[in-house]
XYZ file of C-alpha atoms in Angstrom:
475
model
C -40.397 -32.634 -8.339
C -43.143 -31.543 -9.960
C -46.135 -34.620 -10.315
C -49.568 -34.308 -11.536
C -51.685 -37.115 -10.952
C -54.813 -36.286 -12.446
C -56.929 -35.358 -9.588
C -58.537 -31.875 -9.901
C -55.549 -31.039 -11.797
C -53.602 -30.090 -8.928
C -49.377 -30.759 -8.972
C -47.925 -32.133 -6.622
C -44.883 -30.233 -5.519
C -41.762 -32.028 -4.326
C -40.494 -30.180 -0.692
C -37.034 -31.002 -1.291
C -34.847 -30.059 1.375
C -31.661 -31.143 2.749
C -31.655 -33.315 6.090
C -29.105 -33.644 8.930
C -26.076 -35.778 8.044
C -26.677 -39.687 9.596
C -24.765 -42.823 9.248
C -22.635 -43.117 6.383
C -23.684 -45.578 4.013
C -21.955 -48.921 3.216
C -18.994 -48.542 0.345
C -17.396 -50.191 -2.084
C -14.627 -53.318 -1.302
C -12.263 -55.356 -3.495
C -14.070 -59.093 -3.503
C -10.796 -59.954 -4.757
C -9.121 -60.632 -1.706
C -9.116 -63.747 -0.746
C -7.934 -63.807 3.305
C -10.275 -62.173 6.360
C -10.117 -58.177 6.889
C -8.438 -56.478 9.151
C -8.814 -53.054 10.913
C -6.533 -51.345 12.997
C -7.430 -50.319 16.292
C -7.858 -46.212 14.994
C -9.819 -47.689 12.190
C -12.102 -49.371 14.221
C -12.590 -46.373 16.227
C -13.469 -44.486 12.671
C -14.943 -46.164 10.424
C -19.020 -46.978 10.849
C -20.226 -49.967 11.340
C -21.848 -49.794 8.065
C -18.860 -49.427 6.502
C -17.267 -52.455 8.551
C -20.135 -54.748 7.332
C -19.581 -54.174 3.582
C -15.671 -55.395 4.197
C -17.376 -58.292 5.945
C -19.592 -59.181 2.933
C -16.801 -58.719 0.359
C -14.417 -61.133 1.893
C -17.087 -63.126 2.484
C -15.311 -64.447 5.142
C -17.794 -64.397 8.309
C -16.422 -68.194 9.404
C -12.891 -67.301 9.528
C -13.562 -64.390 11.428
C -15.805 -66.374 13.909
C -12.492 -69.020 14.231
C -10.436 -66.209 15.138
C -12.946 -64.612 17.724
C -13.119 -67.744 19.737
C -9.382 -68.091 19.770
C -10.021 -64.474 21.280
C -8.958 -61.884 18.816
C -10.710 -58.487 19.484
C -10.611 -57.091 16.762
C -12.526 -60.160 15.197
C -15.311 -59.797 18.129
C -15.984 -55.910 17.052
C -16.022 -56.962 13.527
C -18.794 -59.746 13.983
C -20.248 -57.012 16.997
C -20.627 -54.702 14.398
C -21.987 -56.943 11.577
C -25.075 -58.179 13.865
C -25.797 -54.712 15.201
C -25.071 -53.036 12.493
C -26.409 -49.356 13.097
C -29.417 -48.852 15.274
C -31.503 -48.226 12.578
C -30.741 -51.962 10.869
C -29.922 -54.057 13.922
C -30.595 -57.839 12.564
C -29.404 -59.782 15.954
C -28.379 -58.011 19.319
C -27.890 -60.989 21.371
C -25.287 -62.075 19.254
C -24.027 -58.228 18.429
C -24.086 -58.030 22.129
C -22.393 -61.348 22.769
C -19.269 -60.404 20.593
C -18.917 -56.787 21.532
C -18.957 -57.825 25.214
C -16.400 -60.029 24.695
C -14.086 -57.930 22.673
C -14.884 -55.329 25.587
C -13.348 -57.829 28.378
C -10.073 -58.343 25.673
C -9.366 -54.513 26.058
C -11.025 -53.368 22.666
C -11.937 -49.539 23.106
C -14.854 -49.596 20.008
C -16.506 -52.139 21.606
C -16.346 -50.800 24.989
C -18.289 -48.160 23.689
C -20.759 -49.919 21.611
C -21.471 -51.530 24.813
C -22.215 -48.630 26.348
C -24.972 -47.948 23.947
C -26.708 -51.434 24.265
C -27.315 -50.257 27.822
C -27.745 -46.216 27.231
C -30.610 -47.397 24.620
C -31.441 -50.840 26.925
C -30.764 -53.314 23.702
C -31.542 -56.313 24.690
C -29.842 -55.871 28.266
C -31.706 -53.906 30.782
C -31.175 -49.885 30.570
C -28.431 -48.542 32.864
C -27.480 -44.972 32.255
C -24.765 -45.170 34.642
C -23.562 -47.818 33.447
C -23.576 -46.393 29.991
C -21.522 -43.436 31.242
C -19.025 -45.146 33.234
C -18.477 -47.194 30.126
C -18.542 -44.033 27.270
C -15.637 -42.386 29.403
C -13.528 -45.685 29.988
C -13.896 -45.727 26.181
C -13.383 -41.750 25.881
C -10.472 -41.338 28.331
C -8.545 -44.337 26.464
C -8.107 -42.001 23.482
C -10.846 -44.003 21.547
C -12.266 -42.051 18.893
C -15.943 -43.404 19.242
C -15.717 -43.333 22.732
C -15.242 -39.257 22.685
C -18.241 -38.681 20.020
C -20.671 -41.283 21.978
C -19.651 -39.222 24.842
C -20.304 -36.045 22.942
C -23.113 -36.998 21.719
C -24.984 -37.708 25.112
C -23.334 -33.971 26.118
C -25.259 -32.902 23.934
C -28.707 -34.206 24.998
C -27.991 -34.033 28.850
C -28.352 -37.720 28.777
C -27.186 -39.189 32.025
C -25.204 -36.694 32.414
C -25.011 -32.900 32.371
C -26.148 -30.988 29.005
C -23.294 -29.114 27.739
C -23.403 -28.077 24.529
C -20.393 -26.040 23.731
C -18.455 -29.220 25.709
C -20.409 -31.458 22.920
C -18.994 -29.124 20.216
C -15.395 -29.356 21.817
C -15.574 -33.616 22.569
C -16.918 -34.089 19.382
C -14.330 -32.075 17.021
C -11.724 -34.038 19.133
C -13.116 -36.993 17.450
C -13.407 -35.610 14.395
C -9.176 -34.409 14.533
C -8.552 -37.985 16.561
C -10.088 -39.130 12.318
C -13.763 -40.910 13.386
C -15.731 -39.868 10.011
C -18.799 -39.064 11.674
C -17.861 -36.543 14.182
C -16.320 -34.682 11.249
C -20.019 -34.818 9.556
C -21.157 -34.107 12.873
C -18.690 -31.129 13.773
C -19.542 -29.817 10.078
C -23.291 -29.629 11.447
C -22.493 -27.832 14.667
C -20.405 -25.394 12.502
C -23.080 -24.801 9.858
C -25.337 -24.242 12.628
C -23.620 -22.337 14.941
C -23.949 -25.051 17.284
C -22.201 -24.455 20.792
C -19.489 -22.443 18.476
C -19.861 -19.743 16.094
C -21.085 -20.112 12.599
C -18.496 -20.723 10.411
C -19.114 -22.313 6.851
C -15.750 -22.086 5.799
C -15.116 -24.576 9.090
C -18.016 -26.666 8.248
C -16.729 -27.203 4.544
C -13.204 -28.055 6.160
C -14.579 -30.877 7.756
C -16.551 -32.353 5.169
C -14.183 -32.114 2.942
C -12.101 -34.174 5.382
C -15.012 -36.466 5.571
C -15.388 -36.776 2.492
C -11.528 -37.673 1.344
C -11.600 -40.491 4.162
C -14.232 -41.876 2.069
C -17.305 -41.550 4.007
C -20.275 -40.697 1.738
C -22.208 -38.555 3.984
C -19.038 -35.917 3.280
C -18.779 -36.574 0.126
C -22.539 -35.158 -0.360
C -22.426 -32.364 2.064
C -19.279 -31.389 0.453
C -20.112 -31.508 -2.752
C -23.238 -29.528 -2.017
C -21.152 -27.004 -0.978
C -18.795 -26.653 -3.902
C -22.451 -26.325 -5.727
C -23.847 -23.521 -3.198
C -20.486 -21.832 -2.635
C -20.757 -21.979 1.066
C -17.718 -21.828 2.815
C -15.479 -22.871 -0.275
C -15.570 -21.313 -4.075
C -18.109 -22.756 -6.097
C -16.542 -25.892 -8.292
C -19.701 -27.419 -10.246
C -17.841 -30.268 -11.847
C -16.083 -31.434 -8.634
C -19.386 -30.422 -6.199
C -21.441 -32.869 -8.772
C -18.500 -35.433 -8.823
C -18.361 -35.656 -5.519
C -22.501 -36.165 -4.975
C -22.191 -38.609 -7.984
C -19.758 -40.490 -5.759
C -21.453 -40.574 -3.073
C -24.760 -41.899 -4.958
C -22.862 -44.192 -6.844
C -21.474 -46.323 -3.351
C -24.776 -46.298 -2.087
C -25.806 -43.200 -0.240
C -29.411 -42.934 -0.819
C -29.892 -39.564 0.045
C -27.333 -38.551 -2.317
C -28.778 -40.533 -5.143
C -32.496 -38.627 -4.506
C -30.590 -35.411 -4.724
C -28.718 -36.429 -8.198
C -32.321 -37.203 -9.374
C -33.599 -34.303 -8.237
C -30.841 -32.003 -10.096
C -31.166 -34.166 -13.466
C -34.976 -33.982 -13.122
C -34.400 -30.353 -13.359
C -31.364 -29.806 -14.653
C -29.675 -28.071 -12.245
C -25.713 -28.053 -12.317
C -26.278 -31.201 -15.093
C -27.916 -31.011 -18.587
C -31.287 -32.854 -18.012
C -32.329 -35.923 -18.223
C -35.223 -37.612 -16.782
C -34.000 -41.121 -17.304
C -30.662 -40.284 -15.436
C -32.918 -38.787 -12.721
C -35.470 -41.964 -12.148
C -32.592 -44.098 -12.252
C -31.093 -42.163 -9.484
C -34.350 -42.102 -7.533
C -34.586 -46.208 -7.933
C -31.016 -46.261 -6.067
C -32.765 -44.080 -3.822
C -35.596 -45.780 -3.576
C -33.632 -49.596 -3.208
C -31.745 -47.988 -0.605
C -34.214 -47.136 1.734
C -33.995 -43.403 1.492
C -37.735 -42.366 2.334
C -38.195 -39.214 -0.122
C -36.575 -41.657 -3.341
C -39.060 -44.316 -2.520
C -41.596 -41.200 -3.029
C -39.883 -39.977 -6.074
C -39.248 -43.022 -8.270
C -42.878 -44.365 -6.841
C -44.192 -40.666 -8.721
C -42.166 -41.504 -11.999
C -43.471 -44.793 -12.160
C -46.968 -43.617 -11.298
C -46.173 -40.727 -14.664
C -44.192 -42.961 -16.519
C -41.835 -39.912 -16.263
C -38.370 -41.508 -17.587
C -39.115 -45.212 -17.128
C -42.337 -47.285 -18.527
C -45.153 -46.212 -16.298
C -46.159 -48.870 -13.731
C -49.268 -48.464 -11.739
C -49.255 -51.073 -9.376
C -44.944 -51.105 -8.316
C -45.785 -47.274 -8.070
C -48.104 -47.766 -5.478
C -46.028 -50.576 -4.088
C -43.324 -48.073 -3.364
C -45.487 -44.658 -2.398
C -46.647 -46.814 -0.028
C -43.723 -47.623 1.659
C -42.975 -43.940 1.888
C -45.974 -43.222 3.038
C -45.648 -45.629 5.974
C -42.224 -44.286 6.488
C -44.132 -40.747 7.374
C -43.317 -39.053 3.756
C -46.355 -36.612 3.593
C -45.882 -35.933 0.149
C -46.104 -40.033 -0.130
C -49.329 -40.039 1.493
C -50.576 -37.303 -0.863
C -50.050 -39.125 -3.962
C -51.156 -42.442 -2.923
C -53.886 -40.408 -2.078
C -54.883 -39.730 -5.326
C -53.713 -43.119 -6.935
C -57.100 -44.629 -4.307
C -59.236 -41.941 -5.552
C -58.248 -42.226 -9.263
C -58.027 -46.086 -9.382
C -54.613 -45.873 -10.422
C -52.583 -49.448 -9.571
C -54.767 -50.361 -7.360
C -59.085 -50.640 -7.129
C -61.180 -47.253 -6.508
C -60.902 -46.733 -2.008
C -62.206 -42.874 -2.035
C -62.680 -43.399 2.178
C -59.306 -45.024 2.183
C -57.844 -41.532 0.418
C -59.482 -39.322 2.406
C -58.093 -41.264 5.892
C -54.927 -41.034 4.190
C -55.218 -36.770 2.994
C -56.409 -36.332 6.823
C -53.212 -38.404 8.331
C -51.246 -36.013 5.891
C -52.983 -32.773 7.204
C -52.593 -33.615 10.674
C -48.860 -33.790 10.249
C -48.820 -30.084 9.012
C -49.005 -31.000 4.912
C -50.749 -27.987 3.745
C -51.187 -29.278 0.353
C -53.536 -32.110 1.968
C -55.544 -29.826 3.620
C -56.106 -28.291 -0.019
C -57.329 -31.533 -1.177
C -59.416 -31.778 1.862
C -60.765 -28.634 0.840
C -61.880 -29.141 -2.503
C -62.913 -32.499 -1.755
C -65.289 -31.196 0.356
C -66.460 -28.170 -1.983
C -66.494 -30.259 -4.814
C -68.878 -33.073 -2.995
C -68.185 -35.331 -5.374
C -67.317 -38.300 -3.274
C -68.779 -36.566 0.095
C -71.585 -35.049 1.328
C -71.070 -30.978 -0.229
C -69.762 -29.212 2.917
C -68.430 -25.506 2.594
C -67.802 -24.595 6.163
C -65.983 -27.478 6.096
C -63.966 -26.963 2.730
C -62.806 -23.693 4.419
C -61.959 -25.344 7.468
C -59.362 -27.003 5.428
C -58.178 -24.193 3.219
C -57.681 -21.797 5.990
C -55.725 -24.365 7.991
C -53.830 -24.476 4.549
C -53.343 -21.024 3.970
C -52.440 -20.404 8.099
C -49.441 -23.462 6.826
C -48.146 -20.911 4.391
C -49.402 -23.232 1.642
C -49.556 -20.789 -1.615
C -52.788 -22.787 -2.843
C -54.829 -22.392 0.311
C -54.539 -18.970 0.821
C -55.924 -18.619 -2.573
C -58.660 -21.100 -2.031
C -59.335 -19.202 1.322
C -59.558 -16.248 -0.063
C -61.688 -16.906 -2.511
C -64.026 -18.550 0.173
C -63.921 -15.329 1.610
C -64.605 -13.050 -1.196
C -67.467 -14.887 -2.281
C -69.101 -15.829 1.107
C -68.380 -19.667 0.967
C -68.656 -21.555 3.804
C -67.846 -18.796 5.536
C -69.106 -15.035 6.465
C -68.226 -12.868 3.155
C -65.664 -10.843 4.050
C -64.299 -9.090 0.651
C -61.186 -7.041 2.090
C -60.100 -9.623 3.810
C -60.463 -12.573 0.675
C -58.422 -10.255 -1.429
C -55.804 -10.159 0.567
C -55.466 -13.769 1.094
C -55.557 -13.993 -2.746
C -52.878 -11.002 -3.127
C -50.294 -12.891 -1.104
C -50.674 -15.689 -2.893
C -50.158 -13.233 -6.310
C -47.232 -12.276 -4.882
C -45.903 -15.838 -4.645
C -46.769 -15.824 -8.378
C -49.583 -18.655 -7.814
C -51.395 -19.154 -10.868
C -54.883 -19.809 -9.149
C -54.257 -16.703 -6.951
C -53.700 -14.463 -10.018
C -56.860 -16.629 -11.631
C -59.376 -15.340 -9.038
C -57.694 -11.744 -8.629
C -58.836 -11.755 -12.373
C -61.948 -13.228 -12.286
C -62.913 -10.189 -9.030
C -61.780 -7.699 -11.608
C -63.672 -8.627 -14.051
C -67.300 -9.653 -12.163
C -66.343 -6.356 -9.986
C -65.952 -8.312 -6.601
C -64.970 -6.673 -3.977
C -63.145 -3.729 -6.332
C -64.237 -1.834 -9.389
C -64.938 -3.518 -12.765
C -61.096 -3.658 -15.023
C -61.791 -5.716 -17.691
C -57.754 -4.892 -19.300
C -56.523 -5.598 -15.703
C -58.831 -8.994 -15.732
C -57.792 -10.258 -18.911
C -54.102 -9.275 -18.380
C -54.173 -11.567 -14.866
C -56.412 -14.185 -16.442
C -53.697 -14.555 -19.564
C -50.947 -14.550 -17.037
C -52.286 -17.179 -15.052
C -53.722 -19.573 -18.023
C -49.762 -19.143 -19.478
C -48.791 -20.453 -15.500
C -51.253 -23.472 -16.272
C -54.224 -22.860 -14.269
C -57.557 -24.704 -15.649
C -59.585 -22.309 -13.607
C -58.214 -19.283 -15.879
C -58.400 -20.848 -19.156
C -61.887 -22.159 -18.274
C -62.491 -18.615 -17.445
């Protein structure tokens, strides 16, 4: 997503890349039905617990269900288990998740049994026993349980209390995945796409979440439709790949509604639309997907497909930012040093640019940079401006080797070194960076550093004004 703000006249670029598959998020029910749910034993062993508490909610039935676990139905104990516990991300109550999935543990349930064995692999609320946890995972796993054998996989994987084995991981966990539990087949997707304790194999990764995906679980649906888009492992279907990722957004996946906004913000594999694509980011965003809350906080912040609102947009960068989104923290940033939704905090933005940098954010270290060239709100420093854009440039960030190298070419802040300045700026040509291109123009045309060319400066300086740089049409 591309975001300007205002400040120096710098975009913001949106790093949009795709994340691991995680829980499943909650779908759809029929509210129509009027008696408490029911799972099967293989469904329990399947299905999430997210997925478990949205059948909860839409029988609205949570009484009923707590009759029928004191007369001692299991499968009513790992319902209410799950609903309290939830995932470990969202757990609301775990004496209570405990309480149930204990008991539907001692009635023979094999979900539960393993869910147990995580309260005490993790130490929720009971006292950590890793033993324990293990005895209890293979109980689980050698009763044919589903769960049990990805739990079991999963702590393969890691080595945790017991020995690290990941091509065993790979092996336990697609056993899940055939024995139907949705997330070991997003899971053994990942290990295929990754070559994971088996060979690569895309086509076997699309298999799976394409499995995933028709047992309903939205994490497939995404991946899978992603695929269809990419072409990797399958032949590329656009209408069914977007489908699918529209389907996915549309029952709540969060990370699938950021990436429909991100395709109808720039119209790739839709027609555009920047109203479709803040709507998408709100879902996002009212989700709790971290990089939406960043995204529809930016629209609001533009006004970019929805009325422009300062003060919610700083509301929700916020909450990415505190959620570790670097690209939150940038833009907040620059809504404390601009005034924008909320009063003028210039130290506050800085603190916030620096927490940015630290975590790697090359495009904060820029900031930091000019900030501190531009000493408009700080003392002037130039050794310390290129402090920050070599950092930048050293983070591969297409800006600071630019910045750098013009540091270097014209002896700021740093020893002049003119051969080495130009070819910080020339990778950054390469990258097609309009500042880069600016300041190879502007040292062909003052003669710095290689002979005078004023054609060769005004054809870069023309190139780079049409690419939007101030610095070139200033020039």
């Amino acid at each position: 997503m591309t975001r300007l703000l205002g400040f120096f006249c710098i975009q913001l670029a949106l790093l949009f890349t795709a994340i691991s598959s995680g829980v499943a998020a909650a779908q759809t029910a029929d509210r129509e039905v009027s008696i408490a749910p029911t799972l099967t034993a293989v469904q329990q062993a399947n299905i999430p617990c997210s997925r478990i508490i949205t059948i909860v909610r839409a029988h609205e039935r949570l009484s009923e269900l707590g009759t029928k676990a004191r007369a001692g139905d299991d499968e009513a104990n790992y319902i209410l288990g799950c609903y309290y516990f939830r995932d470990e991300v969202d757990s609301i109550d775990l004496p209570r998740a405990h309480s149930y999935f204990l008991r539907s543990h001692e009635l023979g349930n094999l979900s539960s049994t393993a869910y147990l064995a995580q309260f005490y692999r993790r130490g929720y609320f009971i006292d950590q026993d890793k033993v324990e946890a293990v005895r209890l995972f293979r109980k689980s796993m050698d009763g044919g349980n589903a769960l049990g054998v990805r739990m079991y996989a999963v702590i393969v994987y890691s080595g945790d209390g017991v020995p690290k084995d990941i091509v065993l991981s790979a092996q336990l966990m697609e056993r899940a995945a055939t024995l139907g539990n949705e997330q070991a087949m997003n899971d053994t997707a990942n290990y295929f796409h990754y070559g994971t304790g088996v060979e690569q194999d895309f086509a076997a990764e699309s298999e799976w979440y394409r499995k995933s995906s028709e047992s309903g679980n939205t994490v497939g649906m995404l991946e899978f439709g992603q695929n269809l888009l990419d072409g990797r492992g399958v032949i590329v279907d656009v209408e069914r790949g977007v489908s699918l990722i529209r389907r996915s957004a549309d029952a709540g996946n969060g990370r699938a509604s950021n990436r429909l906004g991100h395709m109808y913000e720039y119209g790739n594999h839709v027609e555009r639309n920047l109203v479709l694509a803040t709507t998408y980011y709100g879902k996002s965003a009212r989700a709790g997907y971290t990089w939406g809350m960043t995204n529809y906080g930016t629209a609001l912040m533009l006004g970019q497909g929805i009325a422009k609102n300062e003060p919610e947009a700083v509301a929700w960068l916020t909450a990415g930012a505190e959620r570790g989104d670097t690209l939150a923290m940038n833009n907040l940033a620059l809504a404390y040093m601009n005034g924008a939704g909320v009063p003028i905090n210039s130290e506050y933005a800085i603190s916030l640019l620096e927490l940015s940098a630290s975590r790697g954010d090359g495009e904060a270290m820029t900031y930091l940079g000019r900030i501190y060239r531009s000493g408009t709100i700080v003392t002037k420093d130039l050794a310390k401006a290129d402090f920050w854009f070599s950092k930048s440039a050293d983070a591969d960030f297409v800006d600071g080797m630019a910045e750098h190298g013009r540091a270097l070419l014209n002896g700021e802040g740093v020893e002049q070194n003119k051969a080495e300045g130009l070819s910080w700026i020339n990778k950054a040509v390469t990258q097609n960076n309009a500042l880069g291109i600016a300041y190879l123009g502007a040292a062909n045309e003052i003669g710095l550093g290689l002979p005078v060319n004023l054609p060769r400066a005004k054809e870069l300086l023309l190139r780079a004004a049409r690419l939007g740089s101030d610095f070139a049409i200033e020039s």
